[in-house]
GROMACS .gro file of C-alpha atoms in nm:
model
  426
    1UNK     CA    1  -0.349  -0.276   0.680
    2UNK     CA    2  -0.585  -0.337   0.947
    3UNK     CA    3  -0.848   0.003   0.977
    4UNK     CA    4  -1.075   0.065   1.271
    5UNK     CA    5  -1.366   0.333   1.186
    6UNK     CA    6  -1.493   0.504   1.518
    7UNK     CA    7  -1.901   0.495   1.547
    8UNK     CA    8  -2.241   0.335   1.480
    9UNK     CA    9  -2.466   0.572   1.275
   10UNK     CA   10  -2.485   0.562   0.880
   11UNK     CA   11  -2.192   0.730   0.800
   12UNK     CA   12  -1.974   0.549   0.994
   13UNK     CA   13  -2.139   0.218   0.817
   14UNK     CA   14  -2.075   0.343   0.468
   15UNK     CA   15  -1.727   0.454   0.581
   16UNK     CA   16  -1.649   0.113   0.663
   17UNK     CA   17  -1.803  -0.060   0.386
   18UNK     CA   18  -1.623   0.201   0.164
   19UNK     CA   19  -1.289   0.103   0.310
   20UNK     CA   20  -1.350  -0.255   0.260
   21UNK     CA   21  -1.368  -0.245  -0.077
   22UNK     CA   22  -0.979  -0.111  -0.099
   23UNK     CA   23  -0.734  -0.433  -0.209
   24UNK     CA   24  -0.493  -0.271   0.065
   25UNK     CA   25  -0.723  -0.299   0.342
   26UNK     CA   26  -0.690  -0.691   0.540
   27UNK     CA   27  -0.937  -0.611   0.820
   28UNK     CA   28  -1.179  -0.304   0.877
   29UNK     CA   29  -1.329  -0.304   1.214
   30UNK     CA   30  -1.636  -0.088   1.386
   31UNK     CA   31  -1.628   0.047   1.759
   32UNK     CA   32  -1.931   0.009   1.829
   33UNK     CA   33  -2.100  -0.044   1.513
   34UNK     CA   34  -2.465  -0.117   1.468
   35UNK     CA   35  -2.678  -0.391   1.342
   36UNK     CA   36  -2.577  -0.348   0.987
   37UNK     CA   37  -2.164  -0.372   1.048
   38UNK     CA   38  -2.270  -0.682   1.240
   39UNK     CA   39  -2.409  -0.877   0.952
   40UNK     CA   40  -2.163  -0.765   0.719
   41UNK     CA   41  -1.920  -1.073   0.668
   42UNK     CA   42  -1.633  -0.796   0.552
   43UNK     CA   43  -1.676  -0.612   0.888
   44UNK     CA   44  -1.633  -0.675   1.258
   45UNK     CA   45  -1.767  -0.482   1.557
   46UNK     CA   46  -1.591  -0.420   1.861
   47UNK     CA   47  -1.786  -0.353   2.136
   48UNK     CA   48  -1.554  -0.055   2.309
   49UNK     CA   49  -1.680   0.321   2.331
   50UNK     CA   50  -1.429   0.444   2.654
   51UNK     CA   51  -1.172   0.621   2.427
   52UNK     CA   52  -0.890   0.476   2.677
   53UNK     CA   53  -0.970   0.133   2.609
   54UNK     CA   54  -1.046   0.152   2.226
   55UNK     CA   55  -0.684   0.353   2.211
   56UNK     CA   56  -0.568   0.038   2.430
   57UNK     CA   57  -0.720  -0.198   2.201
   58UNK     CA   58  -0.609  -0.026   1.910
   59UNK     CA   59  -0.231  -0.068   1.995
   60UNK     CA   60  -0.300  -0.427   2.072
   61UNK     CA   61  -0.470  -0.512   1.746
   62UNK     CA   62  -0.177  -0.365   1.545
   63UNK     CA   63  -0.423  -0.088   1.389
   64UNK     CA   64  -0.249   0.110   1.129
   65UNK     CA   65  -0.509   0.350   1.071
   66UNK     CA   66  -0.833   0.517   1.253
   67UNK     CA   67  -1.077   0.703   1.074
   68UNK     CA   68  -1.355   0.903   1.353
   69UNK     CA   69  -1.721   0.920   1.188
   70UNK     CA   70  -1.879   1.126   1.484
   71UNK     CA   71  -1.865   1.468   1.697
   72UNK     CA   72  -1.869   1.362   2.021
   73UNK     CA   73  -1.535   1.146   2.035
   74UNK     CA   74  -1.353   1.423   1.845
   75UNK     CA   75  -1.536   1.684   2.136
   76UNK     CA   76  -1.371   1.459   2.385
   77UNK     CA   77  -1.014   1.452   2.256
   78UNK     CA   78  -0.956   1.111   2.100
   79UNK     CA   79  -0.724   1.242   1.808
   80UNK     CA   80  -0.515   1.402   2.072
   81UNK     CA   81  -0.489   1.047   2.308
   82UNK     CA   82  -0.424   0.852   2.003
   83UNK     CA   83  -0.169   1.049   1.842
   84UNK     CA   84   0.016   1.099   2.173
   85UNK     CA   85   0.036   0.741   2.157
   86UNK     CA   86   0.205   0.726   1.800
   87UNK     CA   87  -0.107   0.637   1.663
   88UNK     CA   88  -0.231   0.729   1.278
   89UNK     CA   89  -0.599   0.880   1.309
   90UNK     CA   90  -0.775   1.088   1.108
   91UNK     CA   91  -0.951   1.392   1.272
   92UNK     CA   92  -0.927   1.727   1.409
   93UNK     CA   93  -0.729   1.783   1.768
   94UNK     CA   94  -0.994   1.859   2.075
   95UNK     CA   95  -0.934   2.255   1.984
   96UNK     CA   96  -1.009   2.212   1.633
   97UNK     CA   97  -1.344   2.066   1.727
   98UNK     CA   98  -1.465   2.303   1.860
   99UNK     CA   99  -1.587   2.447   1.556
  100UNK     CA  100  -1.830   2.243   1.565
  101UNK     CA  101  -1.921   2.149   1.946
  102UNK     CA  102  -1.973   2.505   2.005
  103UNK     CA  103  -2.156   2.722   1.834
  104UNK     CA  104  -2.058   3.008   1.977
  105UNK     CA  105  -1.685   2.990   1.936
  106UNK     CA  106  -1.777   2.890   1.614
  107UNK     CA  107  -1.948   3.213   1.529
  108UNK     CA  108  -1.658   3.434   1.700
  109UNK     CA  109  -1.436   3.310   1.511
  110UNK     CA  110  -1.647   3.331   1.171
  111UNK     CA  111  -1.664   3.697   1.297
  112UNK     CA  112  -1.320   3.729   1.385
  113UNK     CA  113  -1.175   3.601   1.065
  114UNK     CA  114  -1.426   3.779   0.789
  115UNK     CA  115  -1.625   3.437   0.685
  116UNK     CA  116  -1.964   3.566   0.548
  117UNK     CA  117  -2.238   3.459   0.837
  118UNK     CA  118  -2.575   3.514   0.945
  119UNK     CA  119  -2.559   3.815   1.231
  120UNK     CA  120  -2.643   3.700   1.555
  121UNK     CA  121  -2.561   3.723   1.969
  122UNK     CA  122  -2.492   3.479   2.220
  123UNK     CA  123  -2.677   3.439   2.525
  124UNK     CA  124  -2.715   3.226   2.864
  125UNK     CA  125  -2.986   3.483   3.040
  126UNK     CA  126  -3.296   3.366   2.928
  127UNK     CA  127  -3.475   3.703   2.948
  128UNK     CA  128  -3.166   3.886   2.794
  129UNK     CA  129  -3.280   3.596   2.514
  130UNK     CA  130  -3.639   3.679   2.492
  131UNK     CA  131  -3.523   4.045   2.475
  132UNK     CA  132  -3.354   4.005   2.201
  133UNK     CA  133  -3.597   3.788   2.010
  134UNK     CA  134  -3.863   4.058   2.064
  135UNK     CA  135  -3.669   4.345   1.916
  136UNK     CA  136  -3.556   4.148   1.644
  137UNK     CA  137  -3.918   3.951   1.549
  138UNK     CA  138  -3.956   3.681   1.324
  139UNK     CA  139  -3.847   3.473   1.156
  140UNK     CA  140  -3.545   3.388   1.369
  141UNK     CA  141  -3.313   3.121   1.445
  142UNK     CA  142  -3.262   2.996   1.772
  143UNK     CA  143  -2.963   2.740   1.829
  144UNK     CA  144  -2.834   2.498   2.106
  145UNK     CA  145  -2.463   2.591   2.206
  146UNK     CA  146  -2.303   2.243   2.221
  147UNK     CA  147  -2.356   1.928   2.016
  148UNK     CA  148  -2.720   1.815   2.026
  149UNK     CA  149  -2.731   1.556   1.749
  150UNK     CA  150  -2.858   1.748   1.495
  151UNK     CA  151  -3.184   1.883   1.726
  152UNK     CA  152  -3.038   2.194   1.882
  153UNK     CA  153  -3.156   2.438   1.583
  154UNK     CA  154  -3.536   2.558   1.569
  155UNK     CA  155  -3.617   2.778   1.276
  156UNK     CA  156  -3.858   2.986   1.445
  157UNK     CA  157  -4.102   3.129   1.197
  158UNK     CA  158  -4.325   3.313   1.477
  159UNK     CA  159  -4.204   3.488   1.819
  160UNK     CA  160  -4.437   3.203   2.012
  161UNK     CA  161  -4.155   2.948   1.901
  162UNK     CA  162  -3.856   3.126   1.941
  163UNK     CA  163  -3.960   3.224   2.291
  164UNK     CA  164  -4.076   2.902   2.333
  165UNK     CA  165  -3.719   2.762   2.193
  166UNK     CA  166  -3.527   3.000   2.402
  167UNK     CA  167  -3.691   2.821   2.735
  168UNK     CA  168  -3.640   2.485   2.636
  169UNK     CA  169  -3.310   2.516   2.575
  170UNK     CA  170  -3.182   2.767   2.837
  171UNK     CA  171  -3.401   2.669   3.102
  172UNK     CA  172  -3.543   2.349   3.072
  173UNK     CA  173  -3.215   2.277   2.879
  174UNK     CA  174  -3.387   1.948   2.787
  175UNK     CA  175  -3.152   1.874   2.526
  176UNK     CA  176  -2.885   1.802   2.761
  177UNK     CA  177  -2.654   2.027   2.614
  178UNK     CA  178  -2.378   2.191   2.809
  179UNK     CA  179  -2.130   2.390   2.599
  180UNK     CA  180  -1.740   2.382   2.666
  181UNK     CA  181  -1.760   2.633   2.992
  182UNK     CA  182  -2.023   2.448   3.154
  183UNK     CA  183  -2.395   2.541   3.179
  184UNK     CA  184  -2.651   2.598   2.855
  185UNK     CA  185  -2.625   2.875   2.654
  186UNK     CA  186  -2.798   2.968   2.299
  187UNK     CA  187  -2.691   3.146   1.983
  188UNK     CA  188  -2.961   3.346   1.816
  189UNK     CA  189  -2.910   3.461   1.451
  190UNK     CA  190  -3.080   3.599   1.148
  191UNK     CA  191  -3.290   3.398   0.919
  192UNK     CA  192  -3.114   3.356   0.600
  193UNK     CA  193  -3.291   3.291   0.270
  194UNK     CA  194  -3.224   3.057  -0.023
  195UNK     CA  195  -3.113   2.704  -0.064
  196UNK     CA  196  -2.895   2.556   0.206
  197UNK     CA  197  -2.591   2.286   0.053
  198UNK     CA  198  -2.359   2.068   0.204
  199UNK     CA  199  -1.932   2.144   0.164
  200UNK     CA  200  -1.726   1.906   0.258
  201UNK     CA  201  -1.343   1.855   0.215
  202UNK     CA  202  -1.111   1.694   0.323
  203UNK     CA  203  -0.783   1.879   0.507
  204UNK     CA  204  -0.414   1.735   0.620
  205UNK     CA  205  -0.289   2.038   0.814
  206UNK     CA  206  -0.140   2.165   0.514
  207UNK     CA  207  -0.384   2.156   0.185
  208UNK     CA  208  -0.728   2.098   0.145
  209UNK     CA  209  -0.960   1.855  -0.104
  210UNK     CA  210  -1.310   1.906  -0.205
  211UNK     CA  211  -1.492   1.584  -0.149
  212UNK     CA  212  -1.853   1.592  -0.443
  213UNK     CA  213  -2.098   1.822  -0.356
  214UNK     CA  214  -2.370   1.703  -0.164
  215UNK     CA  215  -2.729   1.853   0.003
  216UNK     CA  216  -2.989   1.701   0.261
  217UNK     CA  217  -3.339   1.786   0.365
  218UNK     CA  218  -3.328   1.849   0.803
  219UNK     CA  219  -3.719   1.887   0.798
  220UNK     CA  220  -3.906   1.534   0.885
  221UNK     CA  221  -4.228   1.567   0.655
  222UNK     CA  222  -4.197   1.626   0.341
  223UNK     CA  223  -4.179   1.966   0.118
  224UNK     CA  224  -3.946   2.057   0.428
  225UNK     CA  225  -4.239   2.054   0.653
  226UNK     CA  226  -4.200   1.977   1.052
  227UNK     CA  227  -3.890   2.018   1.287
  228UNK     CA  228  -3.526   1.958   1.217
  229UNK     CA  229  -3.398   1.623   1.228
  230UNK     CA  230  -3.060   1.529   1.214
  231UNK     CA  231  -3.159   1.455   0.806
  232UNK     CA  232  -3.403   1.280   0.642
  233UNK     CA  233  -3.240   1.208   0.289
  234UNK     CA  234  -2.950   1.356   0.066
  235UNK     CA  235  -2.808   1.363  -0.261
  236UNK     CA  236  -2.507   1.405  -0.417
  237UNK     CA  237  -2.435   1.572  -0.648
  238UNK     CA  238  -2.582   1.900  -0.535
  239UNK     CA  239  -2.730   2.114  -0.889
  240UNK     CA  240  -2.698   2.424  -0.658
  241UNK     CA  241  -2.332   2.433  -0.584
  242UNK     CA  242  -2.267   2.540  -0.955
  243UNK     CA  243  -1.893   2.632  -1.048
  244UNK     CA  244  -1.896   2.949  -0.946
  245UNK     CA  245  -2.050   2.868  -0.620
  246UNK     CA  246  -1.816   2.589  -0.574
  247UNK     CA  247  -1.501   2.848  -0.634
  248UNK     CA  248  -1.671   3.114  -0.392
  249UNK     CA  249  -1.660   2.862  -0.095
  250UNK     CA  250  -1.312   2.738  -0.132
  251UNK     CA  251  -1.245   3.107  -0.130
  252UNK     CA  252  -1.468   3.278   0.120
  253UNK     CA  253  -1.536   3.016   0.388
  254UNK     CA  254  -1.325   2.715   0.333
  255UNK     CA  255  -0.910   2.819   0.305
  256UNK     CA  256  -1.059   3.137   0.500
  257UNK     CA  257  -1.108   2.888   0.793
  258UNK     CA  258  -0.816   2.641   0.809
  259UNK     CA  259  -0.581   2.951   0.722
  260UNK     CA  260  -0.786   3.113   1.051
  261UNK     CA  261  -0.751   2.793   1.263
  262UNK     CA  262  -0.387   2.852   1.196
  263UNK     CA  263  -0.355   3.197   1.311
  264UNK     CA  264  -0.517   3.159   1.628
  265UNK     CA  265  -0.226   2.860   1.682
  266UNK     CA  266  -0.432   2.504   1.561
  267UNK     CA  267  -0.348   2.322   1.271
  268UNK     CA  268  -0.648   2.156   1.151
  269UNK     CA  269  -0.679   1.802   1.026
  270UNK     CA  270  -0.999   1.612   0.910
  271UNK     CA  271  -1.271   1.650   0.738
  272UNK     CA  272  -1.442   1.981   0.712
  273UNK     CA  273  -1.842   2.057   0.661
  274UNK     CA  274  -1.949   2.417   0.589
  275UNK     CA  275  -2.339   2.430   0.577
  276UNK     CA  276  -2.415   2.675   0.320
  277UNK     CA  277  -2.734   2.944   0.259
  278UNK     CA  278  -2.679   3.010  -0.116
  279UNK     CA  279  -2.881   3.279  -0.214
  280UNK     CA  280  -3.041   3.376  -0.552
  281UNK     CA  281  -2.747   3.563  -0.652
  282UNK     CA  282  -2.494   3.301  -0.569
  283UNK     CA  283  -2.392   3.499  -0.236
  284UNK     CA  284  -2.331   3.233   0.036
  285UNK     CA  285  -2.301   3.273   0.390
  286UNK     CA  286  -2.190   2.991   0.671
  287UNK     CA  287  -2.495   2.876   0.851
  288UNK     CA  288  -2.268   2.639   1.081
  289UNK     CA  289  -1.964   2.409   1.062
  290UNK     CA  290  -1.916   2.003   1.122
  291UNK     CA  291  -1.611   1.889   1.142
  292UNK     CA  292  -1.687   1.559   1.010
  293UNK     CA  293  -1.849   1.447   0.773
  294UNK     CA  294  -2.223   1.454   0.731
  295UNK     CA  295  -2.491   1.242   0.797
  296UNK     CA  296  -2.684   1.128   0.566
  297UNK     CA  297  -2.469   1.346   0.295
  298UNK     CA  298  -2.156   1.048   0.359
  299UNK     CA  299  -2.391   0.748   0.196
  300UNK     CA  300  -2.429   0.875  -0.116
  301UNK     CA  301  -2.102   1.060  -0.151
  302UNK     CA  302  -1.929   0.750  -0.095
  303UNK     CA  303  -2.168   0.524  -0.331
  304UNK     CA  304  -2.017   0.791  -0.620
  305UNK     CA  305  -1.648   0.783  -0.428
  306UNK     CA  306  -1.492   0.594  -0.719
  307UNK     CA  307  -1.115   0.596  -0.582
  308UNK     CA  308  -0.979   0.400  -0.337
  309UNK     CA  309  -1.081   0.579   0.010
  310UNK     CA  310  -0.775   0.427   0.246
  311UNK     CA  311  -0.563   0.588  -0.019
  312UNK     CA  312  -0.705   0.906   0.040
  313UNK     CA  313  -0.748   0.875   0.371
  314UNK     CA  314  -0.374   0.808   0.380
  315UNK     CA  315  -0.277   1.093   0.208
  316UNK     CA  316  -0.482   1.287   0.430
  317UNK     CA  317  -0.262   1.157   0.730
  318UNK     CA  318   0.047   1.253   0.550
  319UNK     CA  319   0.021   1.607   0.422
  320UNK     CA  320   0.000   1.437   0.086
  321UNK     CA  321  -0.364   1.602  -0.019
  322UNK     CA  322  -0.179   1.826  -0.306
  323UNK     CA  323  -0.135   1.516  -0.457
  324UNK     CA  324  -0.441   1.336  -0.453
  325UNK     CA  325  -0.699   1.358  -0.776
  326UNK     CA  326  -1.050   1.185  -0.662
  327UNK     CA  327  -1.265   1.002  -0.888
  328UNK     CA  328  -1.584   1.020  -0.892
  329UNK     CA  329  -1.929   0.826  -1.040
  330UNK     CA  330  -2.074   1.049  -1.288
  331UNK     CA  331  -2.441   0.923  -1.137
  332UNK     CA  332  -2.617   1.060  -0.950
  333UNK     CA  333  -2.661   0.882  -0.537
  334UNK     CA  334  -2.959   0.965  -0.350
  335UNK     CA  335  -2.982   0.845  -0.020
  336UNK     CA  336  -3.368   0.816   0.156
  337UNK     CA  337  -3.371   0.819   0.546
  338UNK     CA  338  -3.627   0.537   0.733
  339UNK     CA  339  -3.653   0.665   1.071
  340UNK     CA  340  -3.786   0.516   1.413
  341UNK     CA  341  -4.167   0.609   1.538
  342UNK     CA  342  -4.111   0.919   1.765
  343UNK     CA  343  -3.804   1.094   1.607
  344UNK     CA  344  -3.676   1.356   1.647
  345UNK     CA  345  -3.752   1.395   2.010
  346UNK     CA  346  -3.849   1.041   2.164
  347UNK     CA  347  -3.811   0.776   1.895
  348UNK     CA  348  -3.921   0.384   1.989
  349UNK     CA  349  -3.639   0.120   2.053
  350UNK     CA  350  -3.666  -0.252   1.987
  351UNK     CA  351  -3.882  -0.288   1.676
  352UNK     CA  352  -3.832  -0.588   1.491
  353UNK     CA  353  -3.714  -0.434   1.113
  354UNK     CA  354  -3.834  -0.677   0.813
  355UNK     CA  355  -3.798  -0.692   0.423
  356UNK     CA  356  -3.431  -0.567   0.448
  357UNK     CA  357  -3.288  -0.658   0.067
  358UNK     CA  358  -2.933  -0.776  -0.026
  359UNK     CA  359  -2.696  -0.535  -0.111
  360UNK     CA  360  -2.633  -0.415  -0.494
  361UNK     CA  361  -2.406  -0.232  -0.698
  362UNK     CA  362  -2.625   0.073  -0.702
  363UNK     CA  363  -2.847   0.000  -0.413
  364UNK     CA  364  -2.748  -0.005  -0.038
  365UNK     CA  365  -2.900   0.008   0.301
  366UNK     CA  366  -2.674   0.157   0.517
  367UNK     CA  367  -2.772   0.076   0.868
  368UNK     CA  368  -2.749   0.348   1.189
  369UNK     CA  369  -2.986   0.308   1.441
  370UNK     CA  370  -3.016  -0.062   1.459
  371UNK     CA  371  -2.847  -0.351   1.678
  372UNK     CA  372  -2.888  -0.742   1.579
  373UNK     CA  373  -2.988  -0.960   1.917
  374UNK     CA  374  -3.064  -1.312   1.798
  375UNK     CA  375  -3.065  -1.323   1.467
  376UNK     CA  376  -3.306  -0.982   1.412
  377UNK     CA  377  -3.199  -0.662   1.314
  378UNK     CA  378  -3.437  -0.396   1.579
  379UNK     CA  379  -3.467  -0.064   1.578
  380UNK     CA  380  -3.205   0.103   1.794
  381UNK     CA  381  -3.215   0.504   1.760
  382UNK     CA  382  -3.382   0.794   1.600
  383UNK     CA  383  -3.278   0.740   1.218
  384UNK     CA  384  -3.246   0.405   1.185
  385UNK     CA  385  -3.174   0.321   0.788
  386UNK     CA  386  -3.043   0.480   0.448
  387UNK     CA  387  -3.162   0.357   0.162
  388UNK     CA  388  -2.938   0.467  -0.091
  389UNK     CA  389  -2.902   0.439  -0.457
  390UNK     CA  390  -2.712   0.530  -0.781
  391UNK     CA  391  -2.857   0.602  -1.107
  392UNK     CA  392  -2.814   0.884  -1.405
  393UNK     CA  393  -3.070   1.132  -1.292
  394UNK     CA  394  -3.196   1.290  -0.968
  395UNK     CA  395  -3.505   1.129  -1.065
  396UNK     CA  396  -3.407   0.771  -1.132
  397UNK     CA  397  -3.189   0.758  -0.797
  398UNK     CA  398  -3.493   0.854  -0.650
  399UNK     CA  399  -3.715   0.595  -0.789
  400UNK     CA  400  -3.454   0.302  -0.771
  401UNK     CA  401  -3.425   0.444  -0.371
  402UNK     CA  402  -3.782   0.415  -0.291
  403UNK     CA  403  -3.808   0.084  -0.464
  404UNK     CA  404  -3.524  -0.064  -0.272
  405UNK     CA  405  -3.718   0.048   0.066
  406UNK     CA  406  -4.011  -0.052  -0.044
  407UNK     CA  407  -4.024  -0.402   0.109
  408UNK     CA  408  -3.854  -0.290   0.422
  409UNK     CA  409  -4.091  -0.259   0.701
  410UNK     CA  410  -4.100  -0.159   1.095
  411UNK     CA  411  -4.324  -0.047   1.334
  412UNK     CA  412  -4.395   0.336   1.369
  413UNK     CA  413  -4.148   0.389   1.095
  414UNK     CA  414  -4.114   0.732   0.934
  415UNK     CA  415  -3.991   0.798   0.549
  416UNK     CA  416  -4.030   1.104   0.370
  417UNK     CA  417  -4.117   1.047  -0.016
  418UNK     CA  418  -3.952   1.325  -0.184
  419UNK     CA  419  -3.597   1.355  -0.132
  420UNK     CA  420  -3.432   1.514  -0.384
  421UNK     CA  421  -3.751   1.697  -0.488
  422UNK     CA  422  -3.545   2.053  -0.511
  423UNK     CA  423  -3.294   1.898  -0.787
  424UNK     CA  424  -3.576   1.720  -1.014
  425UNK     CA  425  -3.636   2.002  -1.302
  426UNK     CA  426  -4.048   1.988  -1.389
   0.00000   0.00000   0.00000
């Protein structure tokens, strides 16, 4: 079967890599892909990203199967176009997405259908905003309503930022983030404390399958210092998300939501993220919801994925999920973000990246923000690598991480040097 994966960040590189390892698989190709895909002799880019034309070019290629990696295609409709063309993909319908391209439908319906959540209001008045922010103090959480790349959220641990957060995205709306009616708007919510985790499953309509457990660090410097990123590191799998924890999501927030999506008339297909606050006691509440998977959380997930992932991915397009056992890697995969001088906000283009090793059985460098021109991989966004490795402790994966990025080099770039800090035991 020929497979085209839809994307060029991280994720959609280990997705592809993942699903060229399956015996079933005769040709896995990228739209666009990045610098990484390129040099990958088991992979082949195709320079398309108008939906039209990729669906166009999918039907000519004889693709039996797409798999989306990222938000905005799935925003725009491209599971709808290609399965009104008889086409298997794998994604939620336009609708469905909008659990995660807007985060205030996504908190109605949270609200609406009793899935634990931080309180909060919605607002497009900026003074209304700054209102609110002043009655309720700090800390607070101020959030971009639309899809932002992983910068629309500011934690806001004084009433000087959220004010200040409430003005660049309402009126500056630098971000360039317009939510589904048009025009920016901002959800505000409560600060939540405790450790945050990564859910992700898997859904066909029908039943749903929990993919390993999985958390990242969103701050840039390390002992979660500095703004959000989009994620600087992750590792899987995730100490915090004990049993009982695991059981209380599939039951609270998970079948809570697709059985919701259902009642208000969408049947939802894909993969599903919950971001999690899991507090002291276990409680959990929803902080927000992806619905794809994560980035960086997919690199080491699938470095541990030990089944074949077209075969689940085909089950998933068949309402065959009930069916489906995963295997997993009992090791532990800890993936280390290198990212490009000026991210989050501005990061550099076009820096010549050196050093990059071969790939191993329990080391990879999954590439995102790069592009190959001549012969050299450059720097070509704001997270640009993920070093990720596989070994039998938090620790070790850490170390054998590190020591795989140690010879890689760039200009300007950025690394934090304690991922998985939370999950090593002193």
């Amino acid at each position: 079967m020929k497979v085209l994966v839809v994307g060029s960040g991280g994720r959609e590189h280990a997705m592809a890599w993942k699903l060229a390892q399956s015996p079933k698989v005769q040709q896995v190709y990228v739209a666009p892909g990045n610098g990484g895909t390129a040099k990958d002799k088991n992979l082949v880019n195709v320079p398309i990203t108008d939906l039209a034309a990729l669906r166009q070019w999918t039907i000519d290629n004889g693709i039996g199967l797409t798999l989306v990696g990222p938000e905005a295609p799935l925003a725009a409709g491209i599971v709808d176009d290609f399965r009104a063309h008889g086409l298997r993909i794998f994604g939620p319908m336009q609708a469905a997405a909008q659990l995660e391209s807007s985060k205030a439908f996504s908190k109605a319906f949270m609200q609406r259908h009793g899935i634990p959540t931080a309180e909060f209001e919605t607002f497009s008045d900026a003074a209304l905003a700054h209102a609110y922010v002043d009655r309720k103090g700090a800390p607070i959480v101020v959030k971009a309503d639309g899809l932002a790349a992983g910068k629309g959220v500011v934690v806001a641990m004084t009433l000087a930022e959220a004010h200040e957060a409430i003005d660049f995205m309402l009126l500056d709306n630098t971000l360039g983030v317009a939510h589904n009616a048009g025009g920016a708007r901002v959800v505000i919510e409560e600060f939540l404390q405790g450790e945050e985790a990564s859910f992700m499953v898997l859904c066909d309509g029908q039943n749903v399958a929990a993919l390993a457990t999985s958390q990242d660090h969103k701050r840039l410097l390390d002992k979660d210092e500095g703004p959000n990123t989009g994620g600087m590191g992750a590792y899987s799998p995730a100490p915090v998300v004990t049993a009982e924890v695991h059981a209380r999501a599939m039951r609270e927030v998970i079948l809570p939501t697709i059985r919701g999506m259902e009642k208000d008339g969408i049947t939802y297909t894909g993969f599903l993220y919950a971001g999690l606050m899991i507090d002291p006691q276990g409680r959990i509440k929803t902080l927000e919801f992806n619905c794809r998977m994560g980035d960086p959380e997919t690199q080491p997930i699938l470095m541990r994925l030990k089944s074949d992932f077209l075969e689940v991915l085909l089950a998933a397009t068949s309402e065959g999920l009930d069916q489906l056992e995963m295997e997993w890697d009992r090791r532990v995969a800890l993936g280390v973000v290198m990212a490009a001088h000026g991210y989050p906000l501005n990061p550099r283009k076009g820096d010549a990246i050196s050093g990059l090793p071969k790939d191993q059985d329990d080391a990879m460098v999954f590439h995102a923000g790069t592009t190959e021109k001549d012969g050299q991989i450059l720097t070509s966004g704001g997270r640009v690598l993920c070093v990720t490795a596989l070994a039998d402790s938090v620790k070790q994966a850490q170390q054998k991480a590190y020591q795989t990025a140690s010879p890689i080099a760039f200009d300007g770039m950025q690394m934090r040097r304690d991922i998985g800090y939370r999950a090593i035991k002193n």
